[in-house]
Short mmCIF file of C-alpha atoms in Angstrom, two decimals:
data_model
loop_
_atom_site.label_atom_id
_atom_site.label_comp_id
_atom_site.label_asym_id
_atom_site.label_seq_id
_atom_site.Cartn_x
_atom_site.Cartn_y
_atom_site.Cartn_z
CA MET D 1 0.00 0.00 0.00
CA ARG D 2 2.86 2.33 0.84
CA LYS D 3 4.49 1.63 -2.53
CA GLN D 4 1.24 2.44 -4.32
CA ARG D 5 0.93 5.71 -2.41
CA THR D 6 4.52 6.60 -3.35
CA GLY D 7 3.79 5.80 -6.99
CA TYR D 8 0.70 8.02 -7.00
CA ILE D 9 2.72 10.86 -5.48
CA LEU D 10 5.41 10.51 -8.14
CA ILE D 11 2.98 10.56 -11.07
CA ALA D 12 0.75 13.27 -9.57
CA PRO D 13 2.69 16.18 -11.18
CA LEU D 14 2.42 14.48 -14.59
CA ILE D 15 -1.32 13.89 -14.21
CA LEU D 16 -1.86 17.44 -12.93
CA GLY D 17 0.09 18.90 -15.85
CA TYR D 18 -1.84 16.78 -18.32
CA LEU D 19 -5.16 17.92 -16.87
CA LEU D 20 -4.18 21.60 -16.77
CA PHE D 21 -2.56 21.87 -20.19
CA PHE D 22 -4.30 19.18 -22.29
CA ALA D 23 -7.48 17.62 -20.93
CA ILE D 24 -9.22 20.73 -19.56
CA PRO D 25 -8.33 22.96 -22.58
CA PHE D 26 -9.49 20.16 -24.89
CA VAL D 27 -12.89 20.03 -23.18
CA GLN D 28 -13.12 23.83 -23.39
CA VAL D 29 -12.36 23.75 -27.11
CA ILE D 30 -15.23 21.30 -27.66
CA GLN D 31 -17.46 23.52 -25.52
CA PHE D 32 -16.54 26.71 -27.40
CA SER D 33 -17.34 25.04 -30.73
CA PHE D 34 -21.02 24.94 -29.73
CA LEU D 35 -21.16 28.47 -28.29
CA SER D 36 -21.42 31.93 -29.77
CA GLY D 37 -19.25 34.44 -27.92
CA VAL D 38 -17.31 33.92 -24.69
CA GLY D 39 -17.85 34.52 -21.00
CA ARG D 40 -21.26 35.69 -19.84
CA ASN D 41 -22.28 36.61 -23.38
CA ALA D 42 -21.81 33.04 -24.60
CA ALA D 43 -24.93 31.39 -26.01
CA PHE D 44 -25.46 27.82 -27.13
CA VAL D 45 -25.97 27.66 -30.91
CA GLY D 46 -25.64 23.92 -31.53
CA VAL D 47 -24.02 22.99 -34.84
CA GLU D 48 -24.48 26.47 -36.33
CA ASN D 49 -20.76 27.22 -35.87
CA TYR D 50 -19.86 24.03 -37.73
CA ARG D 51 -22.16 24.91 -40.62
CA SER D 52 -20.71 28.42 -40.77
CA VAL D 53 -17.11 27.19 -40.84
CA LEU D 54 -17.76 24.45 -43.39
CA GLU D 55 -19.36 27.03 -45.70
CA ASN D 56 -16.53 29.51 -45.17
CA GLU D 57 -14.47 29.96 -48.35
CA SER D 58 -11.25 30.59 -46.44
CA PHE D 59 -11.69 27.35 -44.50
CA GLN D 60 -12.45 25.41 -47.68
CA LYS D 61 -9.34 26.81 -49.31
CA ALA D 62 -7.21 26.07 -46.22
CA ILE D 63 -8.43 22.51 -45.73
CA GLY D 64 -8.15 21.84 -49.46
CA ASN D 65 -4.53 23.01 -49.66
CA THR D 66 -3.65 21.11 -46.49
CA LEU D 67 -5.14 17.86 -47.78
CA ILE D 68 -3.39 18.27 -51.15
CA PHE D 69 -0.12 18.85 -49.33
CA LEU D 70 -0.60 15.66 -47.28
CA VAL D 71 -1.86 13.57 -50.21
CA ILE D 72 1.24 14.48 -52.23
CA GLY D 73 3.89 14.76 -49.55
CA LEU D 74 3.00 11.79 -47.32
CA PRO D 75 3.16 8.97 -49.92
CA VAL D 76 6.31 10.44 -51.48
CA ILE D 77 8.19 10.71 -48.19
CA LEU D 78 7.15 7.19 -47.14
CA ALA D 79 8.16 5.65 -50.47
CA LEU D 80 11.43 7.60 -50.69
CA SER D 81 12.47 6.90 -47.11
CA TYR D 82 11.52 3.21 -47.46
CA VAL D 83 13.72 2.81 -50.53
CA ILE D 84 16.66 4.53 -48.83
CA ALA D 85 16.20 2.44 -45.67
CA LEU D 86 16.18 -0.77 -47.73
CA MET D 87 19.39 0.29 -49.45
CA MET D 88 21.04 0.97 -46.09
CA LYS D 89 19.75 -2.13 -44.29
CA THR D 90 22.54 -4.53 -45.26
CA HIS D 91 25.27 -2.30 -43.86
CA ALA D 92 23.28 -0.39 -41.27
CA GLN D 93 26.05 -0.49 -38.68
CA LYS D 94 28.52 1.03 -41.17
CA HIS D 95 26.28 4.03 -41.85
CA LYS D 96 26.31 5.65 -38.41
CA LEU D 97 27.82 8.87 -39.76
CA LEU D 98 25.38 8.91 -42.68
CA LYS D 99 22.44 8.45 -40.30
CA SER D 100 23.64 11.45 -38.33
CA VAL D 101 23.86 13.49 -41.54
CA PHE D 102 20.28 12.50 -42.38
CA LEU D 103 19.09 14.11 -39.15
CA LEU D 104 20.79 17.47 -39.78
CA PRO D 105 17.91 18.97 -41.82
CA TYR D 106 15.43 17.77 -39.16
CA ILE D 107 17.21 19.53 -36.30
CA MET D 108 18.05 22.62 -38.34
CA PRO D 109 16.44 25.76 -36.86
CA VAL D 110 13.41 27.14 -38.69
CA VAL D 111 15.11 30.46 -39.38
CA GLY D 112 18.11 28.67 -40.87
CA THR D 113 15.81 26.62 -43.10
CA VAL D 114 14.00 29.75 -44.32
CA LEU D 115 17.32 31.49 -45.03
CA LEU D 116 18.42 28.46 -47.06
CA VAL D 117 15.18 28.52 -49.07
CA ASP D 118 15.61 32.25 -49.68
CA LEU D 119 19.22 31.70 -50.74
CA LEU D 120 18.15 29.12 -53.32
CA PHE D 121 14.74 30.28 -54.57
CA SER D 122 14.47 34.04 -54.07
CA GLU D 123 14.52 36.42 -57.05
CA THR D 124 18.26 36.92 -56.55
CA GLY D 125 18.85 33.35 -55.37
CA LEU D 126 21.27 30.79 -56.71
CA LEU D 127 18.70 29.06 -58.91
CA ASN D 128 17.82 32.25 -60.79
CA ARG D 129 21.48 33.17 -61.14
CA LEU D 130 22.18 29.74 -62.60
CA LEU D 131 19.29 30.11 -65.04
CA GLU D 132 20.48 33.56 -66.10
CA ALA D 133 24.00 32.20 -66.64
CA MET D 134 22.54 29.50 -68.90
CA GLY D 135 20.55 32.07 -70.87
CA PHE D 136 17.11 31.33 -69.37
CA ALA D 137 14.70 33.80 -67.82
CA PRO D 138 14.58 33.81 -63.99
CA GLY D 139 11.42 32.67 -62.25
CA GLU D 140 9.42 33.66 -59.18
CA TRP D 141 9.80 30.38 -57.30
CA LEU D 142 8.29 31.59 -54.03
CA ALA D 143 5.11 32.91 -55.64
CA GLY D 144 2.30 31.27 -57.57
CA GLY D 145 2.08 27.55 -58.21
CA THR D 146 5.81 26.92 -57.92
CA ALA D 147 5.75 27.99 -54.27
CA PHE D 148 3.69 24.90 -53.43
CA VAL D 149 6.27 22.70 -55.19
CA VAL D 150 9.05 24.39 -53.21
CA LEU D 151 7.09 23.69 -50.03
CA ILE D 152 6.79 19.98 -50.90
CA LEU D 153 10.51 19.79 -51.64
CA LEU D 154 11.27 21.55 -48.36
CA TYR D 155 9.13 19.05 -46.46
CA LEU D 156 10.86 16.10 -48.14
CA TRP D 157 14.33 17.53 -47.60
CA LYS D 158 13.78 18.24 -43.94
CA ASN D 159 11.93 15.07 -42.87
CA THR D 160 12.99 12.22 -45.16
CA GLY D 161 16.12 11.50 -43.12
CA TYR D 162 14.14 11.16 -39.91
CA ALA D 163 11.68 8.80 -41.60
CA VAL D 164 14.61 6.74 -42.90
CA ILE D 165 15.95 6.29 -39.36
CA LEU D 166 12.53 5.14 -38.11
CA LEU D 167 12.06 2.63 -40.93
CA LEU D 168 15.65 1.40 -40.67
CA ALA D 169 15.08 0.65 -36.99
CA GLY D 170 12.24 -1.66 -38.02
CA LEU D 171 14.17 -3.31 -40.84
CA VAL D 172 17.13 -4.32 -38.69
CA THR D 173 14.83 -6.21 -36.30
CA ILE D 174 13.82 -8.69 -39.02
CA PRO D 175 15.85 -11.89 -38.43
CA GLU D 176 18.39 -12.60 -41.16
CA GLU D 177 17.62 -16.31 -40.81
CA GLN D 178 14.32 -15.73 -42.57
CA TYR D 179 16.07 -14.31 -45.62
CA GLU D 180 18.61 -17.14 -45.59
CA SER D 181 15.81 -19.72 -45.50
CA ALA D 182 14.12 -17.94 -48.38
CA ASP D 183 17.37 -18.06 -50.37
CA LEU D 184 17.55 -21.82 -49.84
CA ASP D 185 13.99 -22.10 -51.15
CA GLY D 186 14.93 -20.14 -54.27
CA ALA D 187 13.02 -16.95 -53.47
CA ASP D 188 13.97 -13.86 -55.48
CA VAL D 189 14.34 -10.29 -54.20
CA TRP D 190 10.70 -9.34 -54.85
CA GLN D 191 9.36 -12.46 -53.10
CA LYS D 192 11.50 -11.80 -50.03
CA PHE D 193 10.35 -8.19 -49.95
CA ARG D 194 6.68 -9.17 -50.34
CA TYR D 195 6.47 -12.14 -47.99
CA ILE D 196 9.16 -11.39 -45.37
CA THR D 197 9.92 -7.67 -45.22
CA THR D 198 6.51 -6.12 -45.86
CA PRO D 199 4.41 -8.14 -43.36
CA GLN D 200 6.84 -7.29 -40.54
CA MET D 201 7.14 -3.61 -41.39
CA TRP D 202 3.52 -2.46 -41.19
CA TYR D 203 3.79 -1.19 -37.62
CA SER D 204 7.02 0.64 -38.45
CA VAL D 205 5.30 2.22 -41.45
CA PHE D 206 2.34 3.18 -39.24
CA PHE D 207 4.65 4.72 -36.65
CA THR D 208 6.58 6.59 -39.36
CA THR D 209 3.31 7.84 -40.87
CA ILE D 210 2.27 9.34 -37.53
CA PHE D 211 5.50 11.29 -37.22
CA SER D 212 5.42 12.29 -40.89
CA VAL D 213 1.96 13.80 -40.44
CA ILE D 214 3.11 15.60 -37.27
CA ASN D 215 6.16 16.93 -39.12
CA ALA D 216 3.93 18.02 -42.01
CA PHE D 217 2.03 20.33 -39.67
CA LYS D 218 5.31 21.53 -38.18
CA CYS D 219 6.38 22.49 -41.68
CA PHE D 220 3.83 25.29 -41.61
CA ARG D 221 6.21 27.29 -39.44
CA GLU D 222 8.35 27.73 -42.53
CA ILE D 223 5.27 28.76 -44.52
CA PHE D 224 4.59 31.58 -42.09
CA LEU D 225 8.13 32.91 -42.49
CA ILE D 226 8.17 32.46 -46.28
CA GLY D 227 4.65 33.55 -47.21
CA GLY D 228 3.68 35.70 -44.24
CA VAL D 229 0.38 35.77 -42.39
CA HIS D 230 -1.59 36.27 -45.62
CA PRO D 231 0.20 34.19 -48.28
CA SER D 232 -0.90 33.42 -51.82
CA ASP D 233 -3.97 31.24 -52.29
CA ASN D 234 -2.04 28.06 -52.98
CA LEU D 235 -0.01 28.47 -49.75
CA TYR D 236 -2.96 29.28 -47.51
CA MET D 237 -3.05 26.33 -45.10
CA LEU D 238 -5.20 25.31 -42.18
CA GLN D 239 -2.66 26.78 -39.77
CA HIS D 240 -3.23 30.19 -41.36
CA PHE D 241 -6.97 29.86 -40.81
CA LEU D 242 -6.43 28.89 -37.17
CA ASN D 243 -3.90 31.67 -36.61
CA ASN D 244 -6.14 34.33 -38.19
CA SER D 245 -9.12 33.16 -36.12
CA PHE D 246 -7.02 33.42 -32.98
CA GLU D 247 -5.79 36.92 -33.86
CA ASN D 248 -9.39 38.02 -34.45
CA LEU D 249 -10.43 36.47 -31.10
CA ASN D 250 -12.98 34.33 -32.92
CA TYR D 251 -12.79 31.42 -30.48
CA SER D 252 -15.87 29.72 -31.88
CA LYS D 253 -14.42 29.50 -35.38
CA LEU D 254 -11.03 28.50 -33.98
CA SER D 255 -12.57 25.75 -31.84
CA VAL D 256 -14.64 24.37 -34.71
CA ALA D 257 -11.65 24.23 -37.07
CA SER D 258 -9.51 22.56 -34.39
CA THR D 259 -12.21 19.99 -33.64
CA LEU D 260 -12.71 19.18 -37.33
CA LEU D 261 -8.95 18.77 -37.74
CA LEU D 262 -8.86 16.40 -34.77
CA VAL D 263 -11.72 14.36 -36.21
CA LEU D 264 -9.97 14.07 -39.59
CA ILE D 265 -6.73 12.94 -37.98
CA LEU D 266 -8.49 10.41 -35.76
CA VAL D 267 -10.46 8.97 -38.67
CA PHE D 268 -7.32 8.66 -40.79
CA PHE D 269 -5.16 7.00 -38.15
CA THR D 270 -7.97 4.76 -36.89
CA SER D 271 -8.60 3.53 -40.42
CA PHE D 272 -4.91 3.06 -41.10
CA TYR D 273 -4.40 1.20 -37.80
CA ALA D 274 -7.31 -1.11 -38.63
CA PHE D 275 -5.68 -1.75 -42.01
CA VAL D 276 -2.34 -2.54 -40.33
CA LYS D 277 -4.03 -4.90 -37.84
CA HIS D 278 -5.73 -6.67 -40.73
CA LYS D 279 -2.42 -7.04 -42.55
CA GLU D 280 -0.80 -8.43 -39.42
CA VAL D 281 -3.41 -11.16 -39.16
#
């Protein structure tokens, strides 16, 4: 009994911090999404806030751009990092320095990343200078449709290395005896990848997907510094909508958008986890 009491005392600060900074604010966000106004002037309006946000053109633009970014960036980063991890698997222990290099873009400060993008893609950047030297007209890479492409490339450059490390950690846990047995049975490379590697990598892929989605939303910090608070239409993301709602003290709109984002993420990961569980069986 004394040990249990000691354990409760030790975890009490963690539980208290979780309640104060996560659980209680989360409940308040859900509450605000059904209210109009704050404080004593708050009135229950049901799903009216949700209807208003879903019909809002800015929200539609933000959620559309965000989904396009994820639909393009997420499969590419998973496929690219998986291929690199497979190439490094055989000599994983010999690539310790290379694995450290892969993590450099991930730990690079946001300001440094933005300065690098500006150095390469600004009007007077290295890319335009190279084009001018080759006789081509310079382009506005950080404006219009090309800005979205630059953003995808930035996301891949910064987070692929981290995804490689996560997938490589899963690959090295697969017993080599299974591949040796497959060689004795005459299995080719594709058969070993399909029947040995893939079935044992689903949870690693699921784990990597979670962090890739988290890092995708972290990438919006660079968007703020590159495009500003009011960027071009193709760079207007959900984070901009949330930030503008917060600056305008529109807590109802902010709460609704946050709740909808949470629902989308939960639906995606729940469906993907069910798919992984099915594959495991």
